[in-house]
Amino acid sequence: MIQLPANIPTGRALADRRRDTFAMVSTHFAAPDTWFAPHAFYFYTGDLASADLTDQATRLMEKRFNPGYVQMRQWPGGYWMKDEWFDGLRKTVEAAHAGGGYACYTGGDPCVPEHPMLERYPDLASVSLRCVTVDAEFGESVDVSVCFFAVSAQLDASSAPFSDTLTVIAGGSSWSPPARGSWRVYRFSKYHLREPEGLDLNFLDKRAGQAWIEVEHDIYANRMGDLLGGAIPGGFIDLEGDYGVKLAYSDDLAAEYERQTGRDIRLWMPLLIDEDAEGLWAKARWDWFNAVSTTYIDSFIAPLDRWFDKHGMYMTCHFWEENLVAQAMRTGNYFAAQRAYSLPGTDSLFMGALRPRDFKETQAVAEFEGRQLMCELLGVAGWHVSPADLRNATNCAIAWGVTHVVLHGVGCERDLRRVSYPPDFFDWNPYWTHFELYSDYCARASFISGQGRSAADTLLLCPMDSVWSLLGDGLFDADRPYKTFTVDQQTGSGEPECSADMVHATEVNAIEVAYTQAMADLAAARVEYLIADTEYMRQMQFDGPTLTRGEFAFATIILPPLVVLPLDVAEKLVSFAEAGGAVVTLGGLPDGSTDNGRNDPQMTALMARLAASPNTVAAPNGLAALANAPASPLRAHVEFDSCDFPLIQQHRIIDGRDFYWLVNATASEQTCTLLLPGQSGGVTIWDCETGHRNPLPSTTNPAGVTFTHTFAPHDAFWLVVEPDALAVAVAIPQAAITIALDGEWRVWFDPSGQPDPAQHGFPVPEWITGDGALRHLQSWLEWDMRSFTGFVDYEKRFTLDTGPTAATLDLGDVKHIAEVTVNGRTIGARLWAPFRFEIASALREGENIVHVRVGNLLVNAVTQYEDYNWKWHGEPTDETLTSGLMGPVTLTL
């Protein structure tokens, strides 16, 4: 059982990357601190008075599942911030703490229609700017009496404004062109449009953070101050990122813009709408986003983090990570926002965890800043999520660097039809009976992921500077729908749908596609990499042909298609290549700078030098063909000596030791020989299912360490290099006899021990009740049990001439969990394939009885509700609903 080890961090220190010694890591691997076990996104809904919150938290902790982050899901007229809320939260926290676990609160909610903050501070409502343009010739006049401000500019022959003629119109009711030619007036007026996914608050007003603290967080300090920093170690701010709508505005933004640029914010605002003849529009747009980002962090994120720090707590949250456009329009500087608080996090909807796109930027911040990495996992993934899906998503999340898994979610109100964002991972599910198997697996995997540092030796440059410079025109049109992202419900992938409104849609899409594909290609090729924004690039130091930052050293930098870069970053890239570092380009090099705009001669000269360097490699068709090719600068950290299949990995250095997280990304068993380049010594599997450490036979040769292993479907484990380990002999295969336990099994339904029968009932045929009947193994759909969720029991009798010294029972195909008892002795349970059990100790000479109890998924029970809203995934198919023990079942002696 997972228990609390001694001398673990508490409070805010939990957010720091662990730097334990190898001896400590070895000691605590089997039973790490429960902070590394999964946390629930725990929703308070319905009538809190009728929910036994103490009992729920206690039962969650019995499965080593932290109540995690309590969130309000009932808002207008509800009990948020009232006595019921605080009484309930205290019960949850105290019960979690008594069980050796953790419970925290969640601030706000982006899904609610109202927030009491604006009742107290109505002048903090969000503000945006609408731009209306009027063209005029010399001698005509333009009405400027009703706008917030106006700017005039002379136009060239193609109707582009000359940037050196931009002039703020000072007062008056009308304006006339001062000289002959065509002119344009940009009239900006304030308007209010509530951001559809967030709170109606001006997050660019520097009073916003303090107002939020007064309305919400200070009340926690007054009501629950005895728990903050102790039993409540942190808090979750679930706001996704939302600085405002389109051309968001505040006086504080204007002041910050002038501080950064030395320029009146009004003067270049027209260049966010139109492109000037000189190319300054690219710099103008970059300047605006940069000021917005800084103001957003200073006004909201940083004050909240300081408040949590004052109370000894960490702060975690996440921002819109779906694509670069969403990041720019919701958060601005995604990297800077993640750096601004203590525990960086990411959101992973549906099965988005299977791909690296939504993780790797946040992972880079966590690694460079020495922090843990939170992931809100499997949000809105559906009732059909199986334990195998849960493990598969967790395996991938760990590969992308996650250390703190938050499952979405658990509701305190146990009404199946009121779950707004399924799944719910609590007691409705048959797999809940053995959920601790997953909890312990997750805790061990996360514990190692949270130690040491990444072994990355490749950098991918984030192209946000170019995206900022290209966003404008139609994207800021007040009369167009505001939608900066769309999420594919099956993959969680995001596409920059709004870019279709922009002149530079094609360029933005090309950058996004190349950037996203680079992450996928690097992951598939097992190239260990981090992502750097321009701030991290500025922090890099030269060490011969490598760039270093602290313990990190990078020999290769990958550039997505770019249109602008800061000149100092461009100079560093050129110097890196000319010193022998490898630069891989995926598309066009920038012709402009954030310093001077497009068509910057200094940038053109720098990029000519970069392109001419023999260490610059062009890969316009992506990285898949380049990675691991002869003489390629992109090398896998784990290579195949034989066989080849989708294998993903994370490579970490912990107290000088190499740890590899290896994941079979297929649903099939895979046998292969792997090479760990440059390593020597022995290797040991650290098994996260059992907590055991098992040496593997391996060989050291000049290329590195090789070993052969058979991966189970979606198998994953930490492989540790033991430099001084003695070689482990290869076991000699023993003769084996396989017995097929086929034919008919006795099958019956036992009403005891079923999940929550009052919730959905048990629609089973009459023949399976009582003593059951003899049946061949097949899907429950063939037994008219389509809407049944629960357990079915199977029994098979067979005879052995002698008791074997080794015996493996293989259940074959099981949907979805299995418990095994042999001759009345409990063997164990499994939540995912392979459903194999070592049973020799329970076998005997003569007759033997194998009893298998199989459980399925909650999705079957949900089909009973004819009016159920399947909006997220569509109605389930027969493939989704297939349940039972299908076999073939074999016994190998």
PDB file of N, CA, C and O in Angstrom, residues 46-80:
ATOM      1  N   GLY A  46     -25.171  19.517  -6.889  1.00  0.00           N
ATOM      2  CA  GLY A  46     -26.364  19.053  -6.183  1.00  0.00           C
ATOM      3  C   GLY A  46     -26.434  19.586  -4.764  1.00  0.00           C
ATOM      4  O   GLY A  46     -25.916  20.657  -4.446  1.00  0.00           O
ATOM      5  N   ASP A  47     -27.059  18.818  -3.907  1.00  0.00           N
ATOM      6  CA  ASP A  47     -27.282  19.216  -2.516  1.00  0.00           C
ATOM      7  C   ASP A  47     -26.135  18.700  -1.668  1.00  0.00           C
ATOM      8  O   ASP A  47     -26.042  17.511  -1.375  1.00  0.00           O
ATOM      9  N   LEU A  48     -25.247  19.606  -1.253  1.00  0.00           N
ATOM     10  CA  LEU A  48     -24.094  19.181  -0.470  1.00  0.00           C
ATOM     11  C   LEU A  48     -24.515  18.528   0.846  1.00  0.00           C
ATOM     12  O   LEU A  48     -23.844  17.633   1.353  1.00  0.00           O
ATOM     13  N   ALA A  49     -25.629  18.998   1.409  1.00  0.00           N
ATOM     14  CA  ALA A  49     -26.062  18.459   2.696  1.00  0.00           C
ATOM     15  C   ALA A  49     -26.387  16.971   2.608  1.00  0.00           C
ATOM     16  O   ALA A  49     -26.262  16.241   3.585  1.00  0.00           O
ATOM     17  N   SER A  50     -26.806  16.516   1.421  1.00  0.00           N
ATOM     18  CA  SER A  50     -27.174  15.108   1.270  1.00  0.00           C
ATOM     19  C   SER A  50     -25.993  14.241   0.862  1.00  0.00           C
ATOM     20  O   SER A  50     -26.114  13.013   0.800  1.00  0.00           O
ATOM     21  N   ALA A  51     -24.857  14.846   0.574  1.00  0.00           N
ATOM     22  CA  ALA A  51     -23.665  14.091   0.171  1.00  0.00           C
ATOM     23  C   ALA A  51     -22.791  13.839   1.394  1.00  0.00           C
ATOM     24  O   ALA A  51     -22.488  14.758   2.149  1.00  0.00           O
ATOM     25  N   ASP A  52     -22.402  12.595   1.586  1.00  0.00           N
ATOM     26  CA  ASP A  52     -21.515  12.268   2.705  1.00  0.00           C
ATOM     27  C   ASP A  52     -20.083  12.495   2.246  1.00  0.00           C
ATOM     28  O   ASP A  52     -19.395  11.581   1.779  1.00  0.00           O
ATOM     29  N   LEU A  53     -19.641  13.746   2.344  1.00  0.00           N
ATOM     30  CA  LEU A  53     -18.347  14.129   1.800  1.00  0.00           C
ATOM     31  C   LEU A  53     -17.201  13.459   2.547  1.00  0.00           C
ATOM     32  O   LEU A  53     -16.179  13.112   1.937  1.00  0.00           O
ATOM     33  N   THR A  54     -17.344  13.281   3.854  1.00  0.00           N
ATOM     34  CA  THR A  54     -16.304  12.588   4.611  1.00  0.00           C
ATOM     35  C   THR A  54     -16.150  11.162   4.137  1.00  0.00           C
ATOM     36  O   THR A  54     -15.036  10.667   3.919  1.00  0.00           O
ATOM     37  N   ASP A  55     -17.277  10.486   3.943  1.00  0.00           N
ATOM     38  CA  ASP A  55     -17.234   9.094   3.483  1.00  0.00           C
ATOM     39  C   ASP A  55     -16.641   9.011   2.075  1.00  0.00           C
ATOM     40  O   ASP A  55     -15.827   8.122   1.800  1.00  0.00           O
ATOM     41  N   GLN A  56     -17.028   9.926   1.187  1.00  0.00           N
ATOM     42  CA  GLN A  56     -16.500   9.879  -0.172  1.00  0.00           C
ATOM     43  C   GLN A  56     -14.991  10.073  -0.184  1.00  0.00           C
ATOM     44  O   GLN A  56     -14.268   9.342  -0.867  1.00  0.00           O
ATOM     45  N   ALA A  57     -14.513  11.075   0.556  1.00  0.00           N
ATOM     46  CA  ALA A  57     -13.074  11.314   0.591  1.00  0.00           C
ATOM     47  C   ALA A  57     -12.329  10.133   1.197  1.00  0.00           C
ATOM     48  O   ALA A  57     -11.242   9.753   0.733  1.00  0.00           O
ATOM     49  N   THR A  58     -12.918   9.533   2.215  1.00  0.00           N
ATOM     50  CA  THR A  58     -12.290   8.364   2.851  1.00  0.00           C
ATOM     51  C   THR A  58     -12.205   7.212   1.866  1.00  0.00           C
ATOM     52  O   THR A  58     -11.173   6.523   1.763  1.00  0.00           O
ATOM     53  N   ARG A  59     -13.271   6.994   1.117  1.00  0.00           N
ATOM     54  CA  ARG A  59     -13.278   5.893   0.139  1.00  0.00           C
ATOM     55  C   ARG A  59     -12.324   6.167  -1.009  1.00  0.00           C
ATOM     56  O   ARG A  59     -11.669   5.250  -1.521  1.00  0.00           O
ATOM     57  N   LEU A  60     -12.215   7.415  -1.428  1.00  0.00           N
ATOM     58  CA  LEU A  60     -11.234   7.749  -2.449  1.00  0.00           C
ATOM     59  C   LEU A  60      -9.827   7.433  -1.954  1.00  0.00           C
ATOM     60  O   LEU A  60      -9.018   6.831  -2.684  1.00  0.00           O
ATOM     61  N   MET A  61      -9.535   7.806  -0.723  1.00  0.00           N
ATOM     62  CA  MET A  61      -8.189   7.573  -0.198  1.00  0.00           C
ATOM     63  C   MET A  61      -7.919   6.086   0.012  1.00  0.00           C
ATOM     64  O   MET A  61      -6.763   5.653  -0.039  1.00  0.00           O
ATOM     65  N   GLU A  62      -8.953   5.305   0.265  1.00  0.00           N
ATOM     66  CA  GLU A  62      -8.748   3.860   0.378  1.00  0.00           C
ATOM     67  C   GLU A  62      -8.207   3.271  -0.919  1.00  0.00           C
ATOM     68  O   GLU A  62      -7.527   2.243  -0.911  1.00  0.00           O
ATOM     69  N   LYS A  63      -8.518   3.926  -2.022  1.00  0.00           N
ATOM     70  CA  LYS A  63      -8.000   3.502  -3.330  1.00  0.00           C
ATOM     71  C   LYS A  63      -6.775   4.317  -3.740  1.00  0.00           C
ATOM     72  O   LYS A  63      -6.365   4.267  -4.900  1.00  0.00           O
ATOM     73  N   ARG A  64      -6.208   5.055  -2.785  1.00  0.00           N
ATOM     74  CA  ARG A  64      -5.044   5.918  -3.050  1.00  0.00           C
ATOM     75  C   ARG A  64      -5.326   6.911  -4.165  1.00  0.00           C
ATOM     76  O   ARG A  64      -4.468   7.236  -4.995  1.00  0.00           O
ATOM     77  N   PHE A  65      -6.548   7.409  -4.203  1.00  0.00           N
ATOM     78  CA  PHE A  65      -7.002   8.384  -5.202  1.00  0.00           C
ATOM     79  C   PHE A  65      -7.307   9.661  -4.433  1.00  0.00           C
ATOM     80  O   PHE A  65      -8.316   9.755  -3.736  1.00  0.00           O
ATOM     81  N   ASN A  66      -6.432  10.655  -4.534  1.00  0.00           N
ATOM     82  CA  ASN A  66      -6.606  11.886  -3.767  1.00  0.00           C
ATOM     83  C   ASN A  66      -7.880  12.621  -4.183  1.00  0.00           C
ATOM     84  O   ASN A  66      -8.148  12.757  -5.384  1.00  0.00           O
ATOM     85  N   PRO A  67      -8.680  13.121  -3.225  1.00  0.00           N
ATOM     86  CA  PRO A  67      -9.818  13.972  -3.610  1.00  0.00           C
ATOM     87  C   PRO A  67      -9.384  15.165  -4.449  1.00  0.00           C
ATOM     88  O   PRO A  67     -10.175  15.725  -5.204  1.00  0.00           O
ATOM     89  N   GLY A  68      -8.121  15.551  -4.329  1.00  0.00           N
ATOM     90  CA  GLY A  68      -7.512  16.441  -5.302  1.00  0.00           C
ATOM     91  C   GLY A  68      -7.965  17.877  -5.239  1.00  0.00           C
ATOM     92  O   GLY A  68      -7.717  18.588  -4.274  1.00  0.00           O
ATOM     93  N   TYR A  69      -8.690  18.304  -6.279  1.00  0.00           N
ATOM     94  CA  TYR A  69      -9.029  19.718  -6.451  1.00  0.00           C
ATOM     95  C   TYR A  69     -10.550  19.863  -6.493  1.00  0.00           C
ATOM     96  O   TYR A  69     -11.194  19.487  -7.466  1.00  0.00           O
ATOM     97  N   VAL A  70     -11.092  20.392  -5.401  1.00  0.00           N
ATOM     98  CA  VAL A  70     -12.543  20.541  -5.257  1.00  0.00           C
ATOM     99  C   VAL A  70     -12.990  21.762  -6.054  1.00  0.00           C
ATOM    100  O   VAL A  70     -12.440  22.858  -5.901  1.00  0.00           O
ATOM    101  N   GLN A  71     -13.994  21.567  -6.884  1.00  0.00           N
ATOM    102  CA  GLN A  71     -14.472  22.654  -7.739  1.00  0.00           C
ATOM    103  C   GLN A  71     -15.984  22.786  -7.642  1.00  0.00           C
ATOM    104  O   GLN A  71     -16.697  21.790  -7.537  1.00  0.00           O
ATOM    105  N   MET A  72     -16.425  24.026  -7.715  1.00  0.00           N
ATOM    106  CA  MET A  72     -17.846  24.331  -7.718  1.00  0.00           C
ATOM    107  C   MET A  72     -18.422  24.082  -9.098  1.00  0.00           C
ATOM    108  O   MET A  72     -17.904  24.570 -10.083  1.00  0.00           O
ATOM    109  N   ARG A  73     -19.525  23.313  -9.160  1.00  0.00           N
ATOM    110  CA  ARG A  73     -20.190  23.093 -10.448  1.00  0.00           C
ATOM    111  C   ARG A  73     -21.644  23.556 -10.427  1.00  0.00           C
ATOM    112  O   ARG A  73     -22.354  23.384 -11.395  1.00  0.00           O
ATOM    113  N   GLN A  74     -22.091  24.110  -9.322  1.00  0.00           N
ATOM    114  CA  GLN A  74     -23.444  24.663  -9.237  1.00  0.00           C
ATOM    115  C   GLN A  74     -23.281  26.118  -8.840  1.00  0.00           C
ATOM    116  O   GLN A  74     -22.721  26.420  -7.801  1.00  0.00           O
ATOM    117  N   TRP A  75     -23.766  27.042  -9.666  1.00  0.00           N
ATOM    118  CA  TRP A  75     -23.374  28.435  -9.451  1.00  0.00           C
ATOM    119  C   TRP A  75     -24.536  29.347  -9.054  1.00  0.00           C
ATOM    120  O   TRP A  75     -24.761  29.560  -7.877  1.00  0.00           O
ATOM    121  N   PRO A  76     -25.322  29.881  -9.986  1.00  0.00           N
ATOM    122  CA  PRO A  76     -26.312  30.901  -9.583  1.00  0.00           C
ATOM    123  C   PRO A  76     -27.266  30.355  -8.515  1.00  0.00           C
ATOM    124  O   PRO A  76     -27.871  29.302  -8.669  1.00  0.00           O
ATOM    125  N   GLY A  77     -27.360  31.083  -7.429  1.00  0.00           N
ATOM    126  CA  GLY A  77     -28.249  30.671  -6.353  1.00  0.00           C
ATOM    127  C   GLY A  77     -27.722  29.505  -5.562  1.00  0.00           C
ATOM    128  O   GLY A  77     -28.419  28.966  -4.703  1.00  0.00           O
ATOM    129  N   GLY A  78     -26.500  29.079  -5.821  1.00  0.00           N
ATOM    130  CA  GLY A  78     -25.941  27.919  -5.143  1.00  0.00           C
ATOM    131  C   GLY A  78     -25.264  28.265  -3.843  1.00  0.00           C
ATOM    132  O   GLY A  78     -25.507  29.307  -3.247  1.00  0.00           O
ATOM    133  N   TYR A  79     -24.335  27.404  -3.441  1.00  0.00           N
ATOM    134  CA  TYR A  79     -23.749  27.524  -2.114  1.00  0.00           C
ATOM    135  C   TYR A  79     -22.279  27.922  -2.159  1.00  0.00           C
ATOM    136  O   TYR A  79     -21.591  27.863  -1.157  1.00  0.00           O
ATOM    137  N   TRP A  80     -21.793  28.348  -3.312  1.00  0.00           N
ATOM    138  CA  TRP A  80     -20.372  28.689  -3.417  1.00  0.00           C
ATOM    139  C   TRP A  80     -20.039  29.834  -2.458  1.00  0.00           C
ATOM    140  O   TRP A  80     -20.726  30.846  -2.397  1.00  0.00           O
TER     141      TRP A  80
END
